[in-house]
PDB file of C-alpha atoms in Angstrom:
ATOM      1  CA  MET P   6       0.000   0.000   0.000  1.00 43.00           C
ATOM      2  CA  GLU P   7       1.373   3.384  -1.010  1.00 56.00           C
ATOM      3  CA  LEU P   8       1.304   6.044   1.717  1.00 62.00           C
ATOM      4  CA  LYS P   9       0.998   9.578   0.377  1.00 75.00           C
ATOM      5  CA  LEU P  10       0.568  11.235   3.774  1.00 86.00           C
ATOM      6  CA  ASN P  11       3.416  13.517   4.846  1.00 91.00           C
ATOM      7  CA  LEU P  12       3.451  13.496   8.659  1.00 91.00           C
ATOM      8  CA  THR P  13       5.306  16.802   8.850  1.00 93.00           C
ATOM      9  CA  TYR P  14       2.609  18.498   6.783  1.00 94.00           C
ATOM     10  CA  LEU P  15      -0.039  16.804   8.923  1.00 93.00           C
ATOM     11  CA  LYS P  16       1.678  18.049  12.094  1.00 93.00           C
ATOM     12  CA  TYR P  17       1.735  21.642  10.800  1.00 92.00           C
ATOM     13  CA  PHE P  18      -1.969  21.397   9.953  1.00 93.00           C
ATOM     14  CA  HIS P  19      -2.776  19.744  13.293  1.00 92.00           C
ATOM     15  CA  ASP P  20      -1.060  22.496  15.277  1.00 90.00           C
ATOM     16  CA  ALA P  21      -2.725  25.251  13.244  1.00 91.00           C
ATOM     17  CA  ALA P  22      -6.141  23.655  13.791  1.00 90.00           C
ATOM     18  CA  LEU P  23      -5.411  23.109  17.478  1.00 86.00           C
ATOM     19  CA  SER P  24      -4.533  26.748  18.121  1.00 83.00           C
ATOM     20  CA  GLY P  25      -6.748  28.233  15.425  1.00 85.00           C
ATOM     21  CA  SER P  26      -3.779  30.071  13.990  1.00 87.00           C
ATOM     22  CA  VAL P  27      -1.164  29.553  11.279  1.00 90.00           C
ATOM     23  CA  SER P  28       1.217  31.871  13.143  1.00 89.00           C
ATOM     24  CA  GLU P  29       0.942  29.798  16.343  1.00 85.00           C
ATOM     25  CA  SER P  30       1.686  26.621  14.378  1.00 89.00           C
ATOM     26  CA  ALA P  31       4.746  28.358  12.916  1.00 90.00           C
ATOM     27  CA  LYS P  32       5.963  29.298  16.405  1.00 84.00           C
ATOM     28  CA  ARG P  33       5.472  25.774  17.764  1.00 82.00           C
ATOM     29  CA  ASN P  34       7.330  24.203  14.850  1.00 86.00           C
ATOM     30  CA  PHE P  35      10.058  26.858  14.462  1.00 86.00           C
ATOM     31  CA  VAL P  36       9.247  27.597  10.827  1.00 92.00           C
ATOM     32  CA  THR P  37       7.753  30.525   8.929  1.00 93.00           C
ATOM     33  CA  GLN P  38       4.040  31.123   8.429  1.00 91.00           C
ATOM     34  CA  SER P  39       4.645  30.662   4.723  1.00 93.00           C
ATOM     35  CA  ALA P  40       6.031  27.175   5.381  1.00 94.00           C
ATOM     36  CA  ILE P  41       2.883  26.263   7.318  1.00 93.00           C
ATOM     37  CA  SER P  42       0.592  27.568   4.595  1.00 91.00           C
ATOM     38  CA  GLN P  43       2.514  25.757   1.869  1.00 94.00           C
ATOM     39  CA  ALA P  44       2.490  22.515   3.855  1.00 93.00           C
ATOM     40  CA  ILE P  45      -1.282  22.687   4.348  1.00 93.00           C
ATOM     41  CA  SER P  46      -1.775  23.314   0.628  1.00 93.00           C
ATOM     42  CA  LYS P  47       0.394  20.292  -0.221  1.00 93.00           C
ATOM     43  CA  LEU P  48      -1.522  18.195   2.319  1.00 93.00           C
ATOM     44  CA  GLU P  49      -4.807  19.236   0.708  1.00 92.00           C
ATOM     45  CA  LYS P  50      -3.460  18.258  -2.708  1.00 92.00           C
ATOM     46  CA  SER P  51      -2.253  14.854  -1.499  1.00 91.00           C
ATOM     47  CA  LEU P  52      -5.602  14.092   0.177  1.00 91.00           C
ATOM     48  CA  SER P  53      -7.705  15.712  -2.574  1.00 91.00           C
ATOM     49  CA  VAL P  54      -9.749  17.693  -0.034  1.00 92.00           C
ATOM     50  CA  SER P  55     -10.097  21.281   1.144  1.00 93.00           C
ATOM     51  CA  LEU P  56      -9.024  21.452   4.793  1.00 93.00           C
ATOM     52  CA  CYS P  57      -9.609  25.083   5.679  1.00 91.00           C
ATOM     53  CA  LEU P  58     -10.967  28.383   4.409  1.00 84.00           C
ATOM     54  CA  HIS P  59      -8.104  30.250   2.785  1.00 71.00           C
ATOM     55  CA  LYS P  60      -8.836  33.754   4.017  1.00 69.00           C
ATOM     56  CA  LYS P  61      -6.394  36.309   5.345  1.00 66.00           C
ATOM     57  CA  GLN P  62      -6.176  36.482   9.163  1.00 66.00           C
ATOM     58  CA  LYS P  63      -8.730  33.669   9.520  1.00 74.00           C
ATOM     59  CA  PHE P  64      -8.246  29.943  10.016  1.00 83.00           C
ATOM     60  CA  LYS P  65     -11.425  27.904   9.957  1.00 88.00           C
ATOM     61  CA  LEU P  66     -11.742  24.209   9.182  1.00 92.00           C
ATOM     62  CA  THR P  67     -14.026  22.755   6.550  1.00 93.00           C
ATOM     63  CA  ASN P  68     -16.017  19.604   7.318  1.00 94.00           C
ATOM     64  CA  GLU P  69     -13.240  17.569   5.695  1.00 94.00           C
ATOM     65  CA  GLY P  70     -10.718  19.532   7.735  1.00 93.00           C
ATOM     66  CA  GLU P  71     -12.514  18.595  10.969  1.00 93.00           C
ATOM     67  CA  LEU P  72     -12.381  14.944   9.939  1.00 95.00           C
ATOM     68  CA  VAL P  73      -8.662  15.060   9.135  1.00 94.00           C
ATOM     69  CA  PHE P  74      -7.956  16.990  12.329  1.00 92.00           C
ATOM     70  CA  ASN P  75      -9.681  14.376  14.495  1.00 92.00           C
ATOM     71  CA  TYR P  76      -7.648  11.613  12.874  1.00 93.00           C
ATOM     72  CA  ALA P  77      -4.487  13.711  13.239  1.00 92.00           C
ATOM     73  CA  LYS P  78      -5.118  14.097  16.980  1.00 89.00           C
ATOM     74  CA  ASN P  79      -5.288  10.328  17.341  1.00 90.00           C
ATOM     75  CA  ILE P  80      -2.173   9.831  15.215  1.00 92.00           C
ATOM     76  CA  PHE P  81      -0.029  12.250  17.203  1.00 89.00           C
ATOM     77  CA  SER P  82      -1.416  10.992  20.489  1.00 87.00           C
ATOM     78  CA  SER P  83      -0.254   7.508  19.442  1.00 91.00           C
ATOM     79  CA  VAL P  84       3.141   8.899  18.413  1.00 89.00           C
ATOM     80  CA  ARG P  85       3.544  10.516  21.841  1.00 87.00           C
ATOM     81  CA  SER P  86       2.528   7.266  23.531  1.00 90.00           C
ATOM     82  CA  LEU P  87       5.112   5.397  21.477  1.00 93.00           C
ATOM     83  CA  HIS P  88       7.895   7.840  22.397  1.00 91.00           C
ATOM     84  CA  ASN P  89       6.834   7.715  26.033  1.00 90.00           C
ATOM     85  CA  ALA P  90       6.853   3.887  26.033  1.00 94.00           C
ATOM     86  CA  ILE P  91      10.372   3.911  24.591  1.00 94.00           C
ATOM     87  CA  ASP P  92      11.479   6.404  27.279  1.00 91.00           C
ATOM     88  CA  HIS P  93      10.131   4.108  29.989  1.00 91.00           C
ATOM     89  CA  PHE P  94      11.753   1.081  28.368  1.00 94.00           C
ATOM     90  CA  LYS P  95      15.131   2.847  28.287  1.00 93.00           C
ATOM     91  CA  GLU P  96      14.474   4.402  31.726  1.00 93.00           C
ATOM     92  CA  LYS P  97      15.524   7.754  30.287  1.00 94.00           C
ATOM     93  CA  PRO P  98      13.020  10.604  29.718  1.00 95.00           C
ATOM     94  CA  THR P  99      13.656  12.436  26.441  1.00 95.00           C
ATOM     95  CA  MET P 100      10.290  13.826  25.307  1.00 94.00           C
ATOM     96  CA  THR P 101       9.848  17.577  24.937  1.00 93.00           C
ATOM     97  CA  LEU P 102       7.906  19.047  27.841  1.00 93.00           C
ATOM     98  CA  ASN P 103       5.165  21.681  27.322  1.00 93.00           C
ATOM     99  CA  PHE P 104       3.447  23.286  30.303  1.00 95.00           C
ATOM    100  CA  VAL P 105       1.857  26.559  31.389  1.00 96.00           C
ATOM    101  CA  THR P 106       1.875  28.667  34.534  1.00 95.00           C
ATOM    102  CA  THR P 107       1.068  32.186  35.677  1.00 92.00           C
ATOM    103  CA  HIS P 108       3.549  35.038  35.337  1.00 89.00           C
ATOM    104  CA  SER P 109       4.245  35.396  39.076  1.00 87.00           C
ATOM    105  CA  ILE P 110       4.597  31.655  39.737  1.00 92.00           C
ATOM    106  CA  GLY P 111       6.868  31.241  36.729  1.00 92.00           C
ATOM    107  CA  LEU P 112       9.182  34.134  37.627  1.00 89.00           C
ATOM    108  CA  SER P 113       9.354  33.040  41.257  1.00 88.00           C
ATOM    109  CA  LEU P 114       9.899  29.295  40.888  1.00 90.00           C
ATOM    110  CA  LEU P 115      11.300  28.459  37.463  1.00 92.00           C
ATOM    111  CA  PRO P 116      14.613  30.301  36.888  1.00 90.00           C
ATOM    112  CA  ASN P 117      16.690  28.601  39.588  1.00 89.00           C
ATOM    113  CA  PHE P 118      14.909  25.260  39.352  1.00 93.00           C
ATOM    114  CA  LEU P 119      15.190  25.066  35.559  1.00 93.00           C
ATOM    115  CA  SER P 120      18.943  25.515  35.798  1.00 92.00           C
ATOM    116  CA  VAL P 121      19.175  22.608  38.238  1.00 93.00           C
ATOM    117  CA  PHE P 122      16.768  20.416  36.256  1.00 96.00           C
ATOM    118  CA  GLN P 123      18.377  20.949  32.871  1.00 94.00           C
ATOM    119  CA  SER P 124      21.793  20.190  34.308  1.00 95.00           C
ATOM    120  CA  ALA P 125      20.443  16.847  35.522  1.00 96.00           C
ATOM    121  CA  PHE P 126      18.315  16.112  32.418  1.00 96.00           C
ATOM    122  CA  PRO P 127      19.877  17.914  29.427  1.00 96.00           C
ATOM    123  CA  GLN P 128      18.049  15.597  27.019  1.00 96.00           C
ATOM    124  CA  ILE P 129      14.631  17.056  27.955  1.00 96.00           C
ATOM    125  CA  THR P 130      13.627  20.213  26.113  1.00 94.00           C
ATOM    126  CA  VAL P 131      11.408  22.371  28.332  1.00 94.00           C
ATOM    127  CA  ASN P 132       8.876  24.791  26.799  1.00 91.00           C
ATOM    128  CA  PHE P 133       6.486  26.815  28.912  1.00 90.00           C
ATOM    129  CA  LEU P 134       3.931  29.574  28.462  1.00 90.00           C
ATOM    130  CA  PHE P 135       2.641  32.291  30.782  1.00 92.00           C
ATOM    131  CA  GLY P 136      -1.119  32.706  30.949  1.00 91.00           C
ATOM    132  CA  GLY P 137      -4.131  33.643  33.016  1.00 88.00           C
ATOM    133  CA  LEU P 138      -6.943  31.380  34.172  1.00 87.00           C
ATOM    134  CA  SER P 139      -8.839  31.218  30.867  1.00 89.00           C
ATOM    135  CA  GLN P 140      -5.662  30.673  28.849  1.00 90.00           C
ATOM    136  CA  ILE P 141      -4.483  27.894  31.163  1.00 93.00           C
ATOM    137  CA  ARG P 142      -7.781  26.068  30.839  1.00 91.00           C
ATOM    138  CA  GLY P 143      -7.809  26.533  27.066  1.00 89.00           C
ATOM    139  CA  TRP P 144      -4.211  25.377  26.539  1.00 89.00           C
ATOM    140  CA  LEU P 145      -4.798  22.266  28.653  1.00 92.00           C
ATOM    141  CA  LYS P 146      -7.993  21.424  26.776  1.00 87.00           C
ATOM    142  CA  GLN P 147      -6.340  21.956  23.393  1.00 83.00           C
ATOM    143  CA  GLY P 148      -3.314  19.869  24.314  1.00 84.00           C
ATOM    144  CA  ILE P 149      -0.910  22.773  23.809  1.00 86.00           C
ATOM    145  CA  ALA P 150       0.220  22.283  27.415  1.00 92.00           C
ATOM    146  CA  GLU P 151       0.534  18.886  29.100  1.00 94.00           C
ATOM    147  CA  PHE P 152       0.082  20.321  32.588  1.00 96.00           C
ATOM    148  CA  ALA P 153      -0.155  23.610  34.467  1.00 97.00           C
ATOM    149  CA  LEU P 154       1.536  24.871  37.620  1.00 96.00           C
ATOM    150  CA  VAL P 155      -1.080  26.788  39.639  1.00 95.00           C
ATOM    151  CA  LEU P 156      -2.335  27.607  43.105  1.00 93.00           C
ATOM    152  CA  GLU P 157      -5.052  25.195  44.166  1.00 93.00           C
ATOM    153  CA  SER P 158      -8.542  26.696  43.857  1.00 89.00           C
ATOM    154  CA  ALA P 159     -12.138  25.838  43.089  1.00 88.00           C
ATOM    155  CA  ASP P 160     -11.470  26.837  39.465  1.00 86.00           C
ATOM    156  CA  PHE P 161      -9.470  23.644  38.918  1.00 91.00           C
ATOM    157  CA  LEU P 162     -11.588  21.010  40.659  1.00 90.00           C
ATOM    158  CA  GLU P 163     -12.287  19.136  37.420  1.00 93.00           C
ATOM    159  CA  TYR P 164      -8.564  18.457  36.862  1.00 95.00           C
ATOM    160  CA  SER P 165      -6.267  15.835  38.323  1.00 95.00           C
ATOM    161  CA  SER P 166      -3.953  17.504  40.837  1.00 95.00           C
ATOM    162  CA  GLN P 167      -0.581  16.775  42.412  1.00 94.00           C
ATOM    163  CA  LEU P 168       0.822  18.801  45.318  1.00 95.00           C
ATOM    164  CA  ILE P 169       4.193  20.479  44.768  1.00 94.00           C
ATOM    165  CA  TYR P 170       4.560  22.864  47.707  1.00 93.00           C
ATOM    166  CA  SER P 171       2.496  24.191  50.627  1.00 95.00           C
ATOM    167  CA  GLY P 172       3.021  27.624  52.081  1.00 94.00           C
ATOM    168  CA  GLU P 173       1.313  30.791  53.291  1.00 95.00           C
ATOM    169  CA  PHE P 174       0.257  34.184  52.035  1.00 95.00           C
ATOM    170  CA  ALA P 175       1.512  36.732  54.551  1.00 94.00           C
ATOM    171  CA  LEU P 176       2.433  40.364  54.970  1.00 94.00           C
ATOM    172  CA  PHE P 177       6.095  40.988  54.127  1.00 95.00           C
ATOM    173  CA  LYS P 178       8.199  44.129  54.361  1.00 94.00           C
ATOM    174  CA  HIS P 179      11.709  45.442  53.738  1.00 92.00           C
ATOM    175  CA  LYS P 180      13.880  44.589  56.737  1.00 91.00           C
ATOM    176  CA  ASN P 181      14.462  48.309  57.469  1.00 90.00           C
ATOM    177  CA  GLU P 182      10.760  49.195  57.384  1.00 88.00           C
ATOM    178  CA  GLN P 183       9.113  50.221  60.654  1.00 83.00           C
ATOM    179  CA  ASP P 184       6.336  47.961  61.999  1.00 80.00           C
ATOM    180  CA  ASN P 185       3.437  50.206  61.031  1.00 84.00           C
ATOM    181  CA  PRO P 186       1.539  48.887  57.985  1.00 86.00           C
ATOM    182  CA  GLU P 187      -1.513  51.033  58.746  1.00 87.00           C
ATOM    183  CA  ALA P 188       0.542  54.184  58.219  1.00 86.00           C
ATOM    184  CA  ARG P 189       2.189  53.038  54.980  1.00 87.00           C
ATOM    185  CA  GLY P 190      -0.599  51.010  53.438  1.00 89.00           C
ATOM    186  CA  VAL P 191      -0.192  47.626  51.788  1.00 92.00           C
ATOM    187  CA  TYR P 192       0.559  46.497  48.247  1.00 94.00           C
ATOM    188  CA  ILE P 193      -1.815  43.752  47.128  1.00 93.00           C
ATOM    189  CA  GLU P 194      -2.293  41.918  43.859  1.00 91.00           C
ATOM    190  CA  ASN P 195      -6.072  42.369  43.636  1.00 87.00           C
ATOM    191  CA  ARG P 196      -8.581  43.453  46.264  1.00 85.00           C
ATOM    192  CA  GLU P 197     -10.877  40.589  45.204  1.00 82.00           C
ATOM    193  CA  GLY P 198      -7.992  38.239  44.462  1.00 79.00           C
ATOM    194  CA  MET P 199      -6.800  34.981  45.942  1.00 74.00           C
ATOM    195  CA  CYS P 200      -6.648  35.126  49.754  1.00 89.00           C
ATOM    196  CA  VAL P 201      -6.614  38.956  49.865  1.00 91.00           C
ATOM    197  CA  ARG P 202     -10.243  39.361  50.902  1.00 89.00           C
ATOM    198  CA  GLU P 203      -9.827  36.786  53.679  1.00 90.00           C
ATOM    199  CA  PHE P 204      -6.645  38.456  54.925  1.00 91.00           C
ATOM    200  CA  LEU P 205      -8.225  41.918  55.048  1.00 90.00           C
ATOM    201  CA  LEU P 206     -11.280  40.546  56.850  1.00 90.00           C
ATOM    202  CA  GLN P 207      -9.181  38.702  59.446  1.00 90.00           C
ATOM    203  CA  TYR P 208      -7.043  41.798  59.990  1.00 88.00           C
ATOM    204  CA  LYS P 209     -10.139  43.911  60.647  1.00 89.00           C
ATOM    205  CA  LEU P 210     -11.639  41.320  63.007  1.00 89.00           C
ATOM    206  CA  GLU P 211      -8.423  40.977  65.027  1.00 86.00           C
ATOM    207  CA  SER P 212      -7.432  44.671  65.179  1.00 85.00           C
ATOM    208  CA  ASN P 213     -10.826  46.330  64.793  1.00 88.00           C
ATOM    209  CA  ARG P 214      -9.246  48.575  62.126  1.00 87.00           C
ATOM    210  CA  GLU P 215      -9.186  48.700  58.326  1.00 88.00           C
ATOM    211  CA  LEU P 216      -5.837  48.041  56.685  1.00 89.00           C
ATOM    212  CA  PRO P 217      -5.392  50.683  53.961  1.00 91.00           C
ATOM    213  CA  ILE P 218      -4.473  49.527  50.453  1.00 92.00           C
ATOM    214  CA  ARG P 219      -1.516  51.411  48.984  1.00 92.00           C
ATOM    215  CA  ALA P 220      -1.843  49.978  45.481  1.00 92.00           C
ATOM    216  CA  GLU P 221      -3.153  46.992  43.511  1.00 92.00           C
ATOM    217  CA  LEU P 222      -0.240  45.827  41.354  1.00 91.00           C
ATOM    218  CA  ASN P 223      -1.585  42.633  39.721  1.00 86.00           C
ATOM    219  CA  SER P 224       1.676  40.736  40.243  1.00 89.00           C
ATOM    220  CA  TRP P 225       3.188  39.175  43.364  1.00 92.00           C
ATOM    221  CA  GLU P 226       6.585  39.331  41.736  1.00 91.00           C
ATOM    222  CA  PHE P 227       6.242  43.056  41.088  1.00 92.00           C
ATOM    223  CA  ILE P 228       5.125  43.651  44.676  1.00 94.00           C
ATOM    224  CA  ALA P 229       8.240  41.875  45.956  1.00 94.00           C
ATOM    225  CA  ARG P 230      10.437  44.013  43.714  1.00 93.00           C
ATOM    226  CA  CYS P 231       8.758  47.180  45.000  1.00 92.00           C
ATOM    227  CA  LEU P 232       9.412  46.140  48.597  1.00 93.00           C
ATOM    228  CA  GLN P 233      13.012  45.210  47.804  1.00 92.00           C
ATOM    229  CA  SER P 234      13.802  48.552  46.181  1.00 90.00           C
ATOM    230  CA  GLY P 235      11.519  51.037  47.920  1.00 84.00           C
ATOM    231  CA  GLY P 236      10.276  49.550  51.159  1.00 86.00           C
ATOM    232  CA  GLY P 237       6.691  49.289  52.324  1.00 90.00           C
ATOM    233  CA  TYR P 238       4.462  46.273  52.921  1.00 93.00           C
ATOM    234  CA  GLY P 239       3.137  43.643  50.563  1.00 94.00           C
ATOM    235  CA  PHE P 240       0.718  40.727  50.890  1.00 95.00           C
ATOM    236  CA  ILE P 241       2.302  37.950  48.838  1.00 95.00           C
ATOM    237  CA  PRO P 242       2.787  34.149  48.904  1.00 95.00           C
ATOM    238  CA  ASP P 243       5.983  33.041  50.611  1.00 94.00           C
ATOM    239  CA  PHE P 244       7.131  31.085  47.541  1.00 92.00           C
ATOM    240  CA  THR P 245       8.050  34.475  46.065  1.00 92.00           C
ATOM    241  CA  LEU P 246      10.988  34.522  48.487  1.00 91.00           C
ATOM    242  CA  LEU P 247      12.221  30.964  47.843  1.00 87.00           C
ATOM    243  CA  ASP P 248      15.856  30.418  46.798  1.00 81.00           C
ATOM    244  CA  SER P 249      16.813  33.606  48.699  1.00 85.00           C
ATOM    245  CA  ARG P 250      15.588  35.733  45.794  1.00 87.00           C
ATOM    246  CA  TYR P 251      14.744  38.769  47.945  1.00 92.00           C
ATOM    247  CA  PRO P 252      17.189  38.798  50.868  1.00 92.00           C
ATOM    248  CA  GLN P 253      16.045  42.246  52.043  1.00 92.00           C
ATOM    249  CA  LEU P 254      12.489  41.086  52.731  1.00 94.00           C
ATOM    250  CA  LYS P 255      11.163  39.578  55.943  1.00 93.00           C
ATOM    251  CA  LEU P 256       7.860  38.660  57.552  1.00 92.00           C
ATOM    252  CA  ALA P 257       6.229  41.889  58.762  1.00 90.00           C
ATOM    253  CA  ASN P 258       4.742  40.597  61.999  1.00 82.00           C
ATOM    254  CA  ASN P 259       4.260  37.001  63.046  1.00 75.00           C
ATOM    255  CA  ARG P 260       1.006  37.893  64.827  1.00 83.00           C
ATOM    256  CA  LEU P 261      -0.685  39.104  61.637  1.00 86.00           C
ATOM    257  CA  PRO P 262      -3.052  36.742  59.763  1.00 89.00           C
ATOM    258  CA  LYS P 263      -1.547  34.180  57.380  1.00 93.00           C
ATOM    259  CA  ILE P 264      -3.517  32.371  54.691  1.00 93.00           C
ATOM    260  CA  PRO P 265      -2.360  28.871  53.653  1.00 95.00           C
ATOM    261  CA  TYR P 266      -2.102  27.806  50.017  1.00 95.00           C
ATOM    262  CA  ASN P 267      -1.164  24.722  47.985  1.00 95.00           C
ATOM    263  CA  LEU P 268       0.925  24.974  44.838  1.00 95.00           C
ATOM    264  CA  CYS P 269      -0.109  22.153  42.504  1.00 95.00           C
ATOM    265  CA  VAL P 270       0.363  20.629  39.099  1.00 96.00           C
ATOM    266  CA  ILE P 271      -2.939  20.063  37.311  1.00 97.00           C
ATOM    267  CA  HIS P 272      -3.704  18.122  34.137  1.00 96.00           C
ATOM    268  CA  LEU P 273      -6.712  16.692  32.329  1.00 94.00           C
ATOM    269  CA  LYS P 274      -8.380  13.796  34.129  1.00 93.00           C
ATOM    270  CA  GLY P 275      -8.020  10.458  32.395  1.00 87.00           C
ATOM    271  CA  GLU P 276      -4.746  11.384  30.707  1.00 86.00           C
ATOM    272  CA  ASN P 277      -1.431  10.049  31.964  1.00 89.00           C
ATOM    273  CA  LEU P 278       1.535  12.377  32.191  1.00 94.00           C
ATOM    274  CA  SER P 279       4.593  11.618  30.102  1.00 95.00           C
ATOM    275  CA  PHE P 280       7.772  10.240  31.682  1.00 96.00           C
ATOM    276  CA  SER P 281       9.406  13.646  31.071  1.00 96.00           C
ATOM    277  CA  ALA P 282       6.541  15.498  32.779  1.00 96.00           C
ATOM    278  CA  GLN P 283       6.488  13.214  35.815  1.00 96.00           C
ATOM    279  CA  THR P 284      10.277  13.455  36.117  1.00 97.00           C
ATOM    280  CA  PHE P 285      10.029  17.260  36.026  1.00 96.00           C
ATOM    281  CA  ILE P 286       7.245  17.310  38.639  1.00 96.00           C
ATOM    282  CA  ASP P 287       8.985  14.871  41.003  1.00 95.00           C
ATOM    283  CA  ASN P 288      12.209  16.868  40.844  1.00 95.00           C
ATOM    284  CA  MET P 289      10.421  20.182  41.379  1.00 94.00           C
ATOM    285  CA  SER P 290       8.585  18.779  44.410  1.00 93.00           C
ATOM    286  CA  ALA P 291      11.862  17.514  45.893  1.00 93.00           C
ATOM    287  CA  HIS P 292      13.669  20.792  45.112  1.00 91.00           C
ATOM    288  CA  PHE P 293      11.198  22.987  46.977  1.00 86.00           C
ATOM    289  CA  LYS P 294      10.853  20.647  49.948  1.00 81.00           C
ATOM    290  CA  CYS P 295      14.588  20.711  50.610  1.00 58.00           C
TER     291      CYS P 295
END
């Protein structure tokens, strides 16, 4: 039987259909947009079907395109399973790793850990994206990311979860700052954000006073940098200070409320993680529990 299907062309089409974008497929495959478009045209010619609407700035599948895409998903899922089985057989993870996390978690946890991990496992290529809640959910559903590194919340109850690190949100300050947060005000990420509302409520109940908000900065990492360079107080998760990243910061007052959190890896239920992914997760968990 003669096989006319070019798997590279199919992969380019699959990734464009998955993301809904020729440019995203080009980025994922390290080629030009023109190369993706040409490959899809050649794939259409070899299969004698029209796969997508050829309109500028728009990528939409035809009925035949949907059919080919569904088969392509199964093909590349089988290819990944084959590579993963070989990795397990050789007891050496080699598959490329794709995951997603938020900006603050990524900047806080990944730089030092990635250096350690890639020294131990140079054969694993690590790719990651920064995204918000909706992007994380979308990338997991589309298969663009194998897993996500997030703070445990009700938003992720439908996913399988594995604990990486447990810690606390607390009020931190520059070590030279006076113990008077009510005079200076507090940097927070979002007044309605994770753990902030509970912290402010507990503070008011325990002190019978409102804690003034100095600014909402939408990034725990940015808050830590503000404290490091200019002083003041910030309500942030303690993982921001891991690996001695901000040596000038310290806990503001041990008597102030602290809100516990769990940092987890989540992935789609019913899908097994690759050997590379599980190796990454196990090493990250061990690294931050040291």
